[in-house]
Amino acid sequence: MRVITTIKEMQAEIKKLKSQSKSIGFVPTMGFLHEGHLTLLNKARIENDSVVLSIFVNPLQFGPTEDFSTYPRDFARDQSLAECEGVDIIFYPSVEEMYPHSSSVRVIVQDRTDVMCGKSRPGHFDGVATVLTKLFTIVMPTRAYFGIKDAQQVAVVEGLISDFNFPIELIAVDIVREVDGLAKSSRNVNLLPEERSEAVVLYKSLTAAKNAIEGGERNPQTIKNLVSGIIHSETQGQIDYVEIYSYPQLKEIENLEGTCIIALAVKFSKVRLIDNIIITVRQEIGGEK
Ligand code: PAF
């Protein structure tokens, strides 16, 4: 496994792989790898000749009051985990390497950003799309792997790949959860112990929503109230949003039908967590029951 820190060296290595017609599986991350990332790496390993992992905490996607400086980092640990997953190259550039001067071009995401994290984190997805445009151009992957926990990010990346004609297959991979249901996230380490216990309520509330929908509930507002009520009653964490949309379009819906996302974000003292479930509701055929 090689660790490459410069764009020039990375491009030379990619050129070599391309000349050998090797397929490249790419897993872009901000490091502090957890099992969710390892699942992406494992899938990339199975499906490609070469696996590239990028580790870069991208300042462009953090707002001025967000957790850029406290975002957890541990390169030595990431390196040994990557080695175990059979990664061929870790691309580990510095901020200066990626953004050597104040940038003259930035990617602006125009669709699907007025909801969920896009609404509460203005500019976040522009930062994600800008860094991914650079990374995709440098790594030129055959396939790029993303976790569906960041479902809005997956939808935005789908738009980026399609609008800019990147010849990349986007692979969205299921959420990996702790045994108690909490979605794995690098940020979980920044939960206080009592917050960690309370955080199980995120998945619990989504499971209650799923059960209600399976029981026949079709009103998005009723489901949102149910989810918010459970979160309010079982944690000190502050709800940032509980939202329901069609997926991946992320448009408002009057009734739950087709593929929908129930997504939420909750702020704890030092960390804001997100979670979601995506469900497909079959249209009811016929009139009276
Ligand atoms: O999901 C992440 O970790 C980041 O948003 C990504 C895709 C690596 C871009 O910085």
PDB file of C-alpha atoms and ligand atoms in Angstrom:
ATOM      1  CA  MET A   1       0.000   0.000   0.000  1.00  0.00           C
ATOM      2  CA  ARG A   2       1.323   3.413  -0.978  1.00  0.00           C
ATOM      3  CA  VAL A   3       0.569   6.704   0.717  1.00  0.00           C
ATOM      4  CA  ILE A   4       0.623   9.571  -1.763  1.00  0.00           C
ATOM      5  CA  THR A   5       0.400  13.182  -0.638  1.00  0.00           C
ATOM      6  CA  THR A   6       0.865  15.144  -3.859  1.00  0.00           C
ATOM      7  CA  ILE A   7      -1.524  15.537  -6.770  1.00  0.00           C
ATOM      8  CA  LYS A   8       1.325  15.214  -9.265  1.00  0.00           C
ATOM      9  CA  GLU A   9       2.417  11.848  -7.908  1.00  0.00           C
ATOM     10  CA  MET A  10      -1.181  10.668  -7.714  1.00  0.00           C
ATOM     11  CA  GLN A  11      -1.787  11.578 -11.349  1.00  0.00           C
ATOM     12  CA  ALA A  12       1.368   9.722 -12.416  1.00  0.00           C
ATOM     13  CA  GLU A  13       0.213   6.618 -10.534  1.00  0.00           C
ATOM     14  CA  ILE A  14      -3.292   6.797 -12.030  1.00  0.00           C
ATOM     15  CA  LYS A  15      -1.793   7.175 -15.505  1.00  0.00           C
ATOM     16  CA  LYS A  16       0.154   3.964 -14.894  1.00  0.00           C
ATOM     17  CA  LEU A  17      -2.961   2.078 -13.737  1.00  0.00           C
ATOM     18  CA  LYS A  18      -4.987   3.363 -16.709  1.00  0.00           C
ATOM     19  CA  SER A  19      -2.262   2.291 -19.145  1.00  0.00           C
ATOM     20  CA  GLN A  20      -2.617  -1.221 -17.715  1.00  0.00           C
ATOM     21  CA  SER A  21      -6.440  -0.979 -18.180  1.00  0.00           C
ATOM     22  CA  LYS A  22      -6.945  -1.458 -14.429  1.00  0.00           C
ATOM     23  CA  SER A  23     -10.363  -0.576 -13.001  1.00  0.00           C
ATOM     24  CA  ILE A  24     -10.159   1.823 -10.061  1.00  0.00           C
ATOM     25  CA  GLY A  25     -12.528   1.726  -7.088  1.00  0.00           C
ATOM     26  CA  PHE A  26     -12.471   5.004  -5.183  1.00  0.00           C
ATOM     27  CA  VAL A  27     -13.605   5.615  -1.612  1.00  0.00           C
ATOM     28  CA  PRO A  28     -13.426   9.323  -0.737  1.00  0.00           C
ATOM     29  CA  THR A  29     -13.425   9.964   3.025  1.00  0.00           C
ATOM     30  CA  MET A  30     -12.457  12.480   5.655  1.00  0.00           C
ATOM     31  CA  GLY A  31     -10.672   9.739   7.609  1.00  0.00           C
ATOM     32  CA  PHE A  32     -11.201   8.434  11.144  1.00  0.00           C
ATOM     33  CA  LEU A  33     -12.441   5.310   9.453  1.00  0.00           C
ATOM     34  CA  HIS A  34     -15.244   3.254  10.945  1.00  0.00           C
ATOM     35  CA  GLU A  35     -16.998   0.081   9.876  1.00  0.00           C
ATOM     36  CA  GLY A  36     -19.166   1.990   7.407  1.00  0.00           C
ATOM     37  CA  HIS A  37     -16.021   3.048   5.515  1.00  0.00           C
ATOM     38  CA  LEU A  38     -14.577  -0.462   5.792  1.00  0.00           C
ATOM     39  CA  THR A  39     -17.727  -1.834   4.151  1.00  0.00           C
ATOM     40  CA  LEU A  40     -17.204   0.603   1.252  1.00  0.00           C
ATOM     41  CA  LEU A  41     -13.533  -0.409   0.962  1.00  0.00           C
ATOM     42  CA  ASN A  42     -14.409  -4.078   1.068  1.00  0.00           C
ATOM     43  CA  LYS A  43     -16.931  -3.671  -1.736  1.00  0.00           C
ATOM     44  CA  ALA A  44     -14.453  -1.595  -3.746  1.00  0.00           C
ATOM     45  CA  ARG A  45     -11.824  -4.316  -3.248  1.00  0.00           C
ATOM     46  CA  ILE A  46     -14.163  -7.014  -4.568  1.00  0.00           C
ATOM     47  CA  GLU A  47     -15.343  -5.018  -7.580  1.00  0.00           C
ATOM     48  CA  ASN A  48     -12.110  -3.401  -8.869  1.00  0.00           C
ATOM     49  CA  ASP A  49      -8.490  -4.145  -9.788  1.00  0.00           C
ATOM     50  CA  SER A  50      -7.172  -1.231  -7.696  1.00  0.00           C
ATOM     51  CA  VAL A  51      -8.568   0.544  -4.658  1.00  0.00           C
ATOM     52  CA  VAL A  52      -7.861   4.185  -3.873  1.00  0.00           C
ATOM     53  CA  LEU A  53      -8.885   5.673  -0.538  1.00  0.00           C
ATOM     54  CA  SER A  54      -8.680   9.431  -0.075  1.00  0.00           C
ATOM     55  CA  ILE A  55      -8.404  10.970   3.375  1.00  0.00           C
ATOM     56  CA  PHE A  56      -8.939  14.697   3.389  1.00  0.00           C
ATOM     57  CA  VAL A  57     -10.862  16.784   5.900  1.00  0.00           C
ATOM     58  CA  ASN A  58     -12.217  19.288   3.432  1.00  0.00           C
ATOM     59  CA  PRO A  59     -12.434  22.786   4.951  1.00  0.00           C
ATOM     60  CA  LEU A  60     -14.716  23.977   2.126  1.00  0.00           C
ATOM     61  CA  GLN A  61     -17.630  21.883   3.350  1.00  0.00           C
ATOM     62  CA  PHE A  62     -17.584  23.145   6.953  1.00  0.00           C
ATOM     63  CA  GLY A  63     -19.399  26.336   7.973  1.00  0.00           C
ATOM     64  CA  PRO A  64     -17.580  28.918  10.150  1.00  0.00           C
ATOM     65  CA  THR A  65     -19.220  27.629  13.350  1.00  0.00           C
ATOM     66  CA  GLU A  66     -18.934  23.933  12.475  1.00  0.00           C
ATOM     67  CA  ASP A  67     -16.555  21.255  13.720  1.00  0.00           C
ATOM     68  CA  PHE A  68     -13.663  21.467  11.210  1.00  0.00           C
ATOM     69  CA  SER A  69     -11.018  21.828  13.934  1.00  0.00           C
ATOM     70  CA  THR A  70     -12.501  19.161  16.215  1.00  0.00           C
ATOM     71  CA  TYR A  71     -13.318  16.694  13.442  1.00  0.00           C
ATOM     72  CA  PRO A  72     -11.554  13.512  14.627  1.00  0.00           C
ATOM     73  CA  ARG A  73      -8.298  12.629  12.874  1.00  0.00           C
ATOM     74  CA  ASP A  74      -5.950   9.637  13.329  1.00  0.00           C
ATOM     75  CA  PHE A  75      -3.941   8.880  10.240  1.00  0.00           C
ATOM     76  CA  ALA A  76      -1.837   6.065  11.757  1.00  0.00           C
ATOM     77  CA  ARG A  77      -4.980   4.165  12.735  1.00  0.00           C
ATOM     78  CA  ASP A  78      -6.606   4.803   9.333  1.00  0.00           C
ATOM     79  CA  GLN A  79      -3.469   3.576   7.602  1.00  0.00           C
ATOM     80  CA  SER A  80      -3.488   0.210   9.382  1.00  0.00           C
ATOM     81  CA  LEU A  81      -7.234  -0.258   8.810  1.00  0.00           C
ATOM     82  CA  ALA A  82      -6.770   0.536   5.117  1.00  0.00           C
ATOM     83  CA  GLU A  83      -3.906  -1.956   4.916  1.00  0.00           C
ATOM     84  CA  CYS A  84      -6.185  -4.673   6.361  1.00  0.00           C
ATOM     85  CA  GLU A  85      -8.854  -3.877   3.739  1.00  0.00           C
ATOM     86  CA  GLY A  86      -6.364  -4.318   0.893  1.00  0.00           C
ATOM     87  CA  VAL A  87      -6.258  -0.658  -0.174  1.00  0.00           C
ATOM     88  CA  ASP A  88      -3.616  -0.040  -2.862  1.00  0.00           C
ATOM     89  CA  ILE A  89      -3.224   3.717  -2.519  1.00  0.00           C
ATOM     90  CA  ILE A  90      -4.135   6.215   0.172  1.00  0.00           C
ATOM     91  CA  PHE A  91      -4.325   9.716  -1.236  1.00  0.00           C
ATOM     92  CA  TYR A  92      -3.615  11.963   1.748  1.00  0.00           C
ATOM     93  CA  PRO A  93      -3.111  15.530   0.579  1.00  0.00           C
ATOM     94  CA  SER A  94      -2.719  18.590   2.796  1.00  0.00           C
ATOM     95  CA  VAL A  95      -5.116  21.535   2.616  1.00  0.00           C
ATOM     96  CA  GLU A  96      -2.339  23.528   0.877  1.00  0.00           C
ATOM     97  CA  GLU A  97      -1.936  20.787  -1.721  1.00  0.00           C
ATOM     98  CA  MET A  98      -5.658  20.739  -2.529  1.00  0.00           C
ATOM     99  CA  TYR A  99      -6.246  24.485  -2.244  1.00  0.00           C
ATOM    100  CA  PRO A 100      -2.897  26.218  -2.875  1.00  0.00           C
ATOM    101  CA  HIS A 101      -4.471  29.610  -3.544  1.00  0.00           C
ATOM    102  CA  SER A 102      -7.880  31.167  -3.067  1.00  0.00           C
ATOM    103  CA  SER A 103      -9.869  29.302  -5.672  1.00  0.00           C
ATOM    104  CA  SER A 104     -11.057  30.924  -8.873  1.00  0.00           C
ATOM    105  CA  VAL A 105     -13.728  28.288  -9.548  1.00  0.00           C
ATOM    106  CA  ARG A 106     -16.181  26.661  -7.195  1.00  0.00           C
ATOM    107  CA  VAL A 107     -18.960  24.166  -7.940  1.00  0.00           C
ATOM    108  CA  ILE A 108     -22.415  25.366  -6.908  1.00  0.00           C
ATOM    109  CA  VAL A 109     -25.104  22.746  -6.359  1.00  0.00           C
ATOM    110  CA  GLN A 110     -28.451  24.154  -7.462  1.00  0.00           C
ATOM    111  CA  ASP A 111     -30.861  21.313  -6.914  1.00  0.00           C
ATOM    112  CA  ARG A 112     -31.776  19.266  -3.838  1.00  0.00           C
ATOM    113  CA  THR A 113     -29.896  21.569  -1.462  1.00  0.00           C
ATOM    114  CA  ASP A 114     -32.831  23.602  -0.124  1.00  0.00           C
ATOM    115  CA  VAL A 115     -33.790  20.750   2.213  1.00  0.00           C
ATOM    116  CA  MET A 116     -32.287  18.675   5.039  1.00  0.00           C
ATOM    117  CA  CYS A 117     -28.536  19.319   5.606  1.00  0.00           C
ATOM    118  CA  GLY A 118     -28.434  21.699   2.644  1.00  0.00           C
ATOM    119  CA  LYS A 119     -30.840  24.026   4.444  1.00  0.00           C
ATOM    120  CA  SER A 120     -29.138  23.904   7.831  1.00  0.00           C
ATOM    121  CA  ARG A 121     -25.572  23.882   6.417  1.00  0.00           C
ATOM    122  CA  PRO A 122     -25.531  26.556   3.700  1.00  0.00           C
ATOM    123  CA  GLY A 123     -22.663  26.043   1.242  1.00  0.00           C
ATOM    124  CA  HIS A 124     -21.931  22.537   2.564  1.00  0.00           C
ATOM    125  CA  PHE A 125     -22.804  20.718  -0.650  1.00  0.00           C
ATOM    126  CA  ASP A 126     -20.950  23.289  -2.785  1.00  0.00           C
ATOM    127  CA  GLY A 127     -17.867  22.364  -0.737  1.00  0.00           C
ATOM    128  CA  VAL A 128     -18.548  18.641  -1.170  1.00  0.00           C
ATOM    129  CA  ALA A 129     -19.151  18.993  -4.931  1.00  0.00           C
ATOM    130  CA  THR A 130     -16.024  21.159  -5.369  1.00  0.00           C
ATOM    131  CA  VAL A 131     -13.710  18.739  -3.577  1.00  0.00           C
ATOM    132  CA  LEU A 132     -15.254  15.722  -5.321  1.00  0.00           C
ATOM    133  CA  THR A 133     -14.826  17.390  -8.721  1.00  0.00           C
ATOM    134  CA  LYS A 134     -11.132  17.778  -7.909  1.00  0.00           C
ATOM    135  CA  LEU A 135     -10.812  14.254  -6.501  1.00  0.00           C
ATOM    136  CA  PHE A 136     -12.683  12.656  -9.423  1.00  0.00           C
ATOM    137  CA  THR A 137     -10.433  14.532 -11.861  1.00  0.00           C
ATOM    138  CA  ILE A 138      -7.286  13.434 -10.033  1.00  0.00           C
ATOM    139  CA  VAL A 139      -8.256   9.801  -9.342  1.00  0.00           C
ATOM    140  CA  MET A 140     -10.363   9.140 -12.483  1.00  0.00           C
ATOM    141  CA  PRO A 141     -12.118   6.190 -10.818  1.00  0.00           C
ATOM    142  CA  THR A 142     -14.185   3.548 -12.550  1.00  0.00           C
ATOM    143  CA  ARG A 143     -16.491   3.332  -9.525  1.00  0.00           C
ATOM    144  CA  ALA A 144     -16.940   5.646  -6.540  1.00  0.00           C
ATOM    145  CA  TYR A 145     -18.399   4.368  -3.258  1.00  0.00           C
ATOM    146  CA  PHE A 146     -20.563   6.389  -0.859  1.00  0.00           C
ATOM    147  CA  GLY A 147     -22.547   5.477   2.251  1.00  0.00           C
ATOM    148  CA  ILE A 148     -26.288   6.035   2.097  1.00  0.00           C
ATOM    149  CA  LYS A 149     -26.186   7.482   5.647  1.00  0.00           C
ATOM    150  CA  ASP A 150     -25.361  10.703   3.811  1.00  0.00           C
ATOM    151  CA  ALA A 151     -28.353  10.161   1.548  1.00  0.00           C
ATOM    152  CA  GLN A 152     -28.529  13.795   0.434  1.00  0.00           C
ATOM    153  CA  GLN A 153     -24.829  13.653  -0.451  1.00  0.00           C
ATOM    154  CA  VAL A 154     -25.480  10.541  -2.558  1.00  0.00           C
ATOM    155  CA  ALA A 155     -28.297  12.374  -4.380  1.00  0.00           C
ATOM    156  CA  VAL A 156     -26.053  15.423  -4.949  1.00  0.00           C
ATOM    157  CA  VAL A 157     -23.160  13.255  -6.187  1.00  0.00           C
ATOM    158  CA  GLU A 158     -25.549  11.533  -8.587  1.00  0.00           C
ATOM    159  CA  GLY A 159     -26.356  14.989 -10.014  1.00  0.00           C
ATOM    160  CA  LEU A 160     -22.659  15.966 -10.138  1.00  0.00           C
ATOM    161  CA  ILE A 161     -21.640  12.808 -12.006  1.00  0.00           C
ATOM    162  CA  SER A 162     -24.519  13.130 -14.429  1.00  0.00           C
ATOM    163  CA  ASP A 163     -24.262  16.924 -15.084  1.00  0.00           C
ATOM    164  CA  PHE A 164     -20.470  16.921 -15.544  1.00  0.00           C
ATOM    165  CA  ASN A 165     -20.445  13.615 -17.461  1.00  0.00           C
ATOM    166  CA  PHE A 166     -17.896  11.943 -15.216  1.00  0.00           C
ATOM    167  CA  PRO A 167     -17.482   8.392 -16.551  1.00  0.00           C
ATOM    168  CA  ILE A 168     -17.900   7.034 -13.046  1.00  0.00           C
ATOM    169  CA  GLU A 169     -20.347   4.495 -11.661  1.00  0.00           C
ATOM    170  CA  LEU A 170     -21.772   5.671  -8.350  1.00  0.00           C
ATOM    171  CA  ILE A 171     -22.211   2.866  -5.831  1.00  0.00           C
ATOM    172  CA  ALA A 172     -24.385   3.667  -2.805  1.00  0.00           C
ATOM    173  CA  VAL A 173     -23.864   1.342   0.145  1.00  0.00           C
ATOM    174  CA  ASP A 174     -26.244   0.657   3.061  1.00  0.00           C
ATOM    175  CA  ILE A 175     -25.867   2.221   6.499  1.00  0.00           C
ATOM    176  CA  VAL A 176     -23.752   0.231   8.956  1.00  0.00           C
ATOM    177  CA  ARG A 177     -25.072   0.408  12.514  1.00  0.00           C
ATOM    178  CA  GLU A 178     -23.779  -0.268  16.023  1.00  0.00           C
ATOM    179  CA  VAL A 179     -25.487  -3.216  17.763  1.00  0.00           C
ATOM    180  CA  ASP A 180     -27.896  -0.786  19.459  1.00  0.00           C
ATOM    181  CA  GLY A 181     -28.863   0.737  16.098  1.00  0.00           C
ATOM    182  CA  LEU A 182     -26.828   3.981  16.140  1.00  0.00           C
ATOM    183  CA  ALA A 183     -25.527   4.646  12.633  1.00  0.00           C
ATOM    184  CA  LYS A 184     -21.724   4.411  12.512  1.00  0.00           C
ATOM    185  CA  SER A 185     -20.117   7.818  12.112  1.00  0.00           C
ATOM    186  CA  SER A 186     -16.657   9.271  12.690  1.00  0.00           C
ATOM    187  CA  ARG A 187     -18.380  11.935  14.775  1.00  0.00           C
ATOM    188  CA  ASN A 188     -19.834   9.456  17.323  1.00  0.00           C
ATOM    189  CA  VAL A 189     -16.608   9.695  19.375  1.00  0.00           C
ATOM    190  CA  ASN A 190     -17.501  13.301  20.162  1.00  0.00           C
ATOM    191  CA  LEU A 191     -20.707  12.293  21.999  1.00  0.00           C
ATOM    192  CA  LEU A 192     -20.583  12.563  25.792  1.00  0.00           C
ATOM    193  CA  PRO A 193     -21.283   9.184  27.501  1.00  0.00           C
ATOM    194  CA  GLU A 194     -24.891  10.070  28.396  1.00  0.00           C
ATOM    195  CA  GLU A 195     -25.453  11.440  24.888  1.00  0.00           C
ATOM    196  CA  ARG A 196     -24.116   8.205  23.406  1.00  0.00           C
ATOM    197  CA  SER A 197     -26.758   6.273  25.374  1.00  0.00           C
ATOM    198  CA  GLU A 198     -29.498   8.682  24.320  1.00  0.00           C
ATOM    199  CA  ALA A 199     -28.426   8.678  20.666  1.00  0.00           C
ATOM    200  CA  VAL A 200     -30.056   5.273  20.114  1.00  0.00           C
ATOM    201  CA  VAL A 201     -33.313   7.219  19.948  1.00  0.00           C
ATOM    202  CA  LEU A 202     -32.469   8.382  16.420  1.00  0.00           C
ATOM    203  CA  TYR A 203     -32.788   4.901  14.958  1.00  0.00           C
ATOM    204  CA  LYS A 204     -35.565   4.003  17.385  1.00  0.00           C
ATOM    205  CA  SER A 205     -37.662   6.918  16.092  1.00  0.00           C
ATOM    206  CA  LEU A 206     -36.995   5.949  12.467  1.00  0.00           C
ATOM    207  CA  THR A 207     -37.964   2.347  13.204  1.00  0.00           C
ATOM    208  CA  ALA A 208     -41.214   3.579  14.790  1.00  0.00           C
ATOM    209  CA  ALA A 209     -41.866   5.599  11.616  1.00  0.00           C
ATOM    210  CA  LYS A 210     -41.244   2.553   9.443  1.00  0.00           C
ATOM    211  CA  ASN A 211     -43.592   0.457  11.573  1.00  0.00           C
ATOM    212  CA  ALA A 212     -46.312   3.115  11.375  1.00  0.00           C
ATOM    213  CA  ILE A 213     -45.978   3.268   7.579  1.00  0.00           C
ATOM    214  CA  GLU A 214     -46.075  -0.512   7.353  1.00  0.00           C
ATOM    215  CA  GLY A 215     -49.199  -0.321   9.500  1.00  0.00           C
ATOM    216  CA  GLY A 216     -50.835   1.907   6.857  1.00  0.00           C
ATOM    217  CA  GLU A 217     -49.989   5.494   7.886  1.00  0.00           C
ATOM    218  CA  ARG A 218     -49.456   7.631   4.759  1.00  0.00           C
ATOM    219  CA  ASN A 219     -49.462  11.192   6.095  1.00  0.00           C
ATOM    220  CA  PRO A 220     -45.909  12.661   6.149  1.00  0.00           C
ATOM    221  CA  GLN A 221     -46.778  15.190   8.878  1.00  0.00           C
ATOM    222  CA  THR A 222     -48.138  12.463  11.181  1.00  0.00           C
ATOM    223  CA  ILE A 223     -44.904  10.497  10.699  1.00  0.00           C
ATOM    224  CA  LYS A 224     -42.755  13.596  11.313  1.00  0.00           C
ATOM    225  CA  ASN A 225     -44.686  14.314  14.521  1.00  0.00           C
ATOM    226  CA  LEU A 226     -44.223  10.729  15.660  1.00  0.00           C
ATOM    227  CA  VAL A 227     -40.438  10.852  15.050  1.00  0.00           C
ATOM    228  CA  SER A 228     -40.003  14.296  16.675  1.00  0.00           C
ATOM    229  CA  GLY A 229     -42.115  13.258  19.659  1.00  0.00           C
ATOM    230  CA  ILE A 230     -39.969  10.196  20.351  1.00  0.00           C
ATOM    231  CA  ILE A 231     -36.724  12.188  20.003  1.00  0.00           C
ATOM    232  CA  HIS A 232     -37.997  15.006  22.263  1.00  0.00           C
ATOM    233  CA  SER A 233     -39.079  12.619  24.974  1.00  0.00           C
ATOM    234  CA  GLU A 234     -35.901  10.521  25.035  1.00  0.00           C
ATOM    235  CA  THR A 235     -32.960  12.890  24.602  1.00  0.00           C
ATOM    236  CA  GLN A 236     -31.648  16.326  25.532  1.00  0.00           C
ATOM    237  CA  GLY A 237     -30.374  16.579  21.947  1.00  0.00           C
ATOM    238  CA  GLN A 238     -31.971  19.348  19.880  1.00  0.00           C
ATOM    239  CA  ILE A 239     -33.759  18.420  16.683  1.00  0.00           C
ATOM    240  CA  ASP A 240     -32.249  20.223  13.691  1.00  0.00           C
ATOM    241  CA  TYR A 241     -34.736  18.684  11.282  1.00  0.00           C
ATOM    242  CA  VAL A 242     -37.062  15.762  10.733  1.00  0.00           C
ATOM    243  CA  GLU A 243     -38.056  15.691   7.074  1.00  0.00           C
ATOM    244  CA  ILE A 244     -39.725  13.412   4.552  1.00  0.00           C
ATOM    245  CA  TYR A 245     -39.235  13.631   0.778  1.00  0.00           C
ATOM    246  CA  SER A 246     -39.333  11.562  -2.353  1.00  0.00           C
ATOM    247  CA  TYR A 247     -35.931   9.941  -2.930  1.00  0.00           C
ATOM    248  CA  PRO A 248     -33.607  10.637  -4.685  1.00  0.00           C
ATOM    249  CA  GLN A 249     -35.454  13.726  -6.004  1.00  0.00           C
ATOM    250  CA  LEU A 250     -35.823  15.201  -2.482  1.00  0.00           C
ATOM    251  CA  LYS A 251     -39.156  16.816  -3.310  1.00  0.00           C
ATOM    252  CA  GLU A 252     -42.074  17.435  -0.920  1.00  0.00           C
ATOM    253  CA  ILE A 253     -44.749  14.754  -0.965  1.00  0.00           C
ATOM    254  CA  GLU A 254     -48.361  14.922   0.131  1.00  0.00           C
ATOM    255  CA  ASN A 255     -48.680  11.210   0.713  1.00  0.00           C
ATOM    256  CA  LEU A 256     -46.152   8.522   1.365  1.00  0.00           C
ATOM    257  CA  GLU A 257     -45.887   6.580  -1.850  1.00  0.00           C
ATOM    258  CA  GLY A 258     -43.054   5.395  -4.057  1.00  0.00           C
ATOM    259  CA  THR A 259     -39.526   5.641  -2.671  1.00  0.00           C
ATOM    260  CA  CYS A 260     -39.301   8.096   0.210  1.00  0.00           C
ATOM    261  CA  ILE A 261     -36.682   9.173   2.698  1.00  0.00           C
ATOM    262  CA  ILE A 262     -37.330   9.942   6.351  1.00  0.00           C
ATOM    263  CA  ALA A 263     -34.282  11.912   7.418  1.00  0.00           C
ATOM    264  CA  LEU A 264     -33.278  13.607  10.636  1.00  0.00           C
ATOM    265  CA  ALA A 265     -30.480  15.574  12.234  1.00  0.00           C
ATOM    266  CA  VAL A 266     -30.065  16.051  15.992  1.00  0.00           C
ATOM    267  CA  LYS A 267     -27.591  18.374  17.688  1.00  0.00           C
ATOM    268  CA  PHE A 268     -25.800  17.167  20.797  1.00  0.00           C
ATOM    269  CA  SER A 269     -23.388  19.310  22.809  1.00  0.00           C
ATOM    270  CA  LYS A 270     -20.357  18.870  20.549  1.00  0.00           C
ATOM    271  CA  VAL A 271     -21.719  16.988  17.605  1.00  0.00           C
ATOM    272  CA  ARG A 272     -24.625  16.902  15.202  1.00  0.00           C
ATOM    273  CA  LEU A 273     -25.744  13.455  14.049  1.00  0.00           C
ATOM    274  CA  ILE A 274     -27.781  12.496  11.007  1.00  0.00           C
ATOM    275  CA  ASP A 275     -29.672   9.342  10.174  1.00  0.00           C
ATOM    276  CA  ASN A 276     -32.324   8.209   7.726  1.00  0.00           C
ATOM    277  CA  ILE A 277     -34.342   5.353   6.353  1.00  0.00           C
ATOM    278  CA  ILE A 278     -35.375   4.997   2.747  1.00  0.00           C
ATOM    279  CA  ILE A 279     -38.532   3.034   2.163  1.00  0.00           C
ATOM    280  CA  THR A 280     -40.591   2.109  -0.834  1.00  0.00           C
ATOM    281  CA  VAL A 281     -44.326   2.359  -0.276  1.00  0.00           C
ATOM    282  CA  ARG A 282     -46.397   0.471  -2.766  1.00  0.00           C
ATOM    283  CA  GLN A 283     -49.346   2.339  -4.224  1.00  0.00           C
ATOM    284  CA  GLU A 284     -52.655   1.040  -2.962  1.00  0.00           C
ATOM    285  CA  ILE A 285     -54.659  -0.305  -5.854  1.00  0.00           C
ATOM    286  CA  GLY A 286     -58.429  -0.293  -5.837  1.00  0.00           C
ATOM    287  CA  GLY A 287     -60.985   1.651  -3.845  1.00  0.00           C
ATOM    288  CA  GLU A 288     -62.527   0.599  -0.573  1.00  0.00           C
ATOM    289  CA  LYS A 289     -60.801  -1.759   1.766  1.00  0.00           C
TER     290      LYS A 289
HETATM  291  O1  PAF B   1     -18.689  11.951   3.145  1.00  0.00           O
HETATM  292  C1  PAF B   1     -17.584  12.479   3.350  1.00  0.00           C
HETATM  293  O2  PAF B   1     -16.778  12.010   4.143  1.00  0.00           O
HETATM  294  C2  PAF B   1     -17.215  13.757   2.597  1.00  0.00           C
HETATM  295  O3  PAF B   1     -18.327  14.574   2.431  1.00  0.00           O
HETATM  296  C3  PAF B   1     -16.516  13.500   1.248  1.00  0.00           C
HETATM  297  C4  PAF B   1     -17.423  12.760   0.290  1.00  0.00           C
HETATM  298  C5  PAF B   1     -15.263  12.683   1.469  1.00  0.00           C
HETATM  299  C6  PAF B   1     -16.133  14.819   0.595  1.00  0.00           C
HETATM  300  O4  PAF B   1     -15.247  15.550   1.395  1.00  0.00           O
END
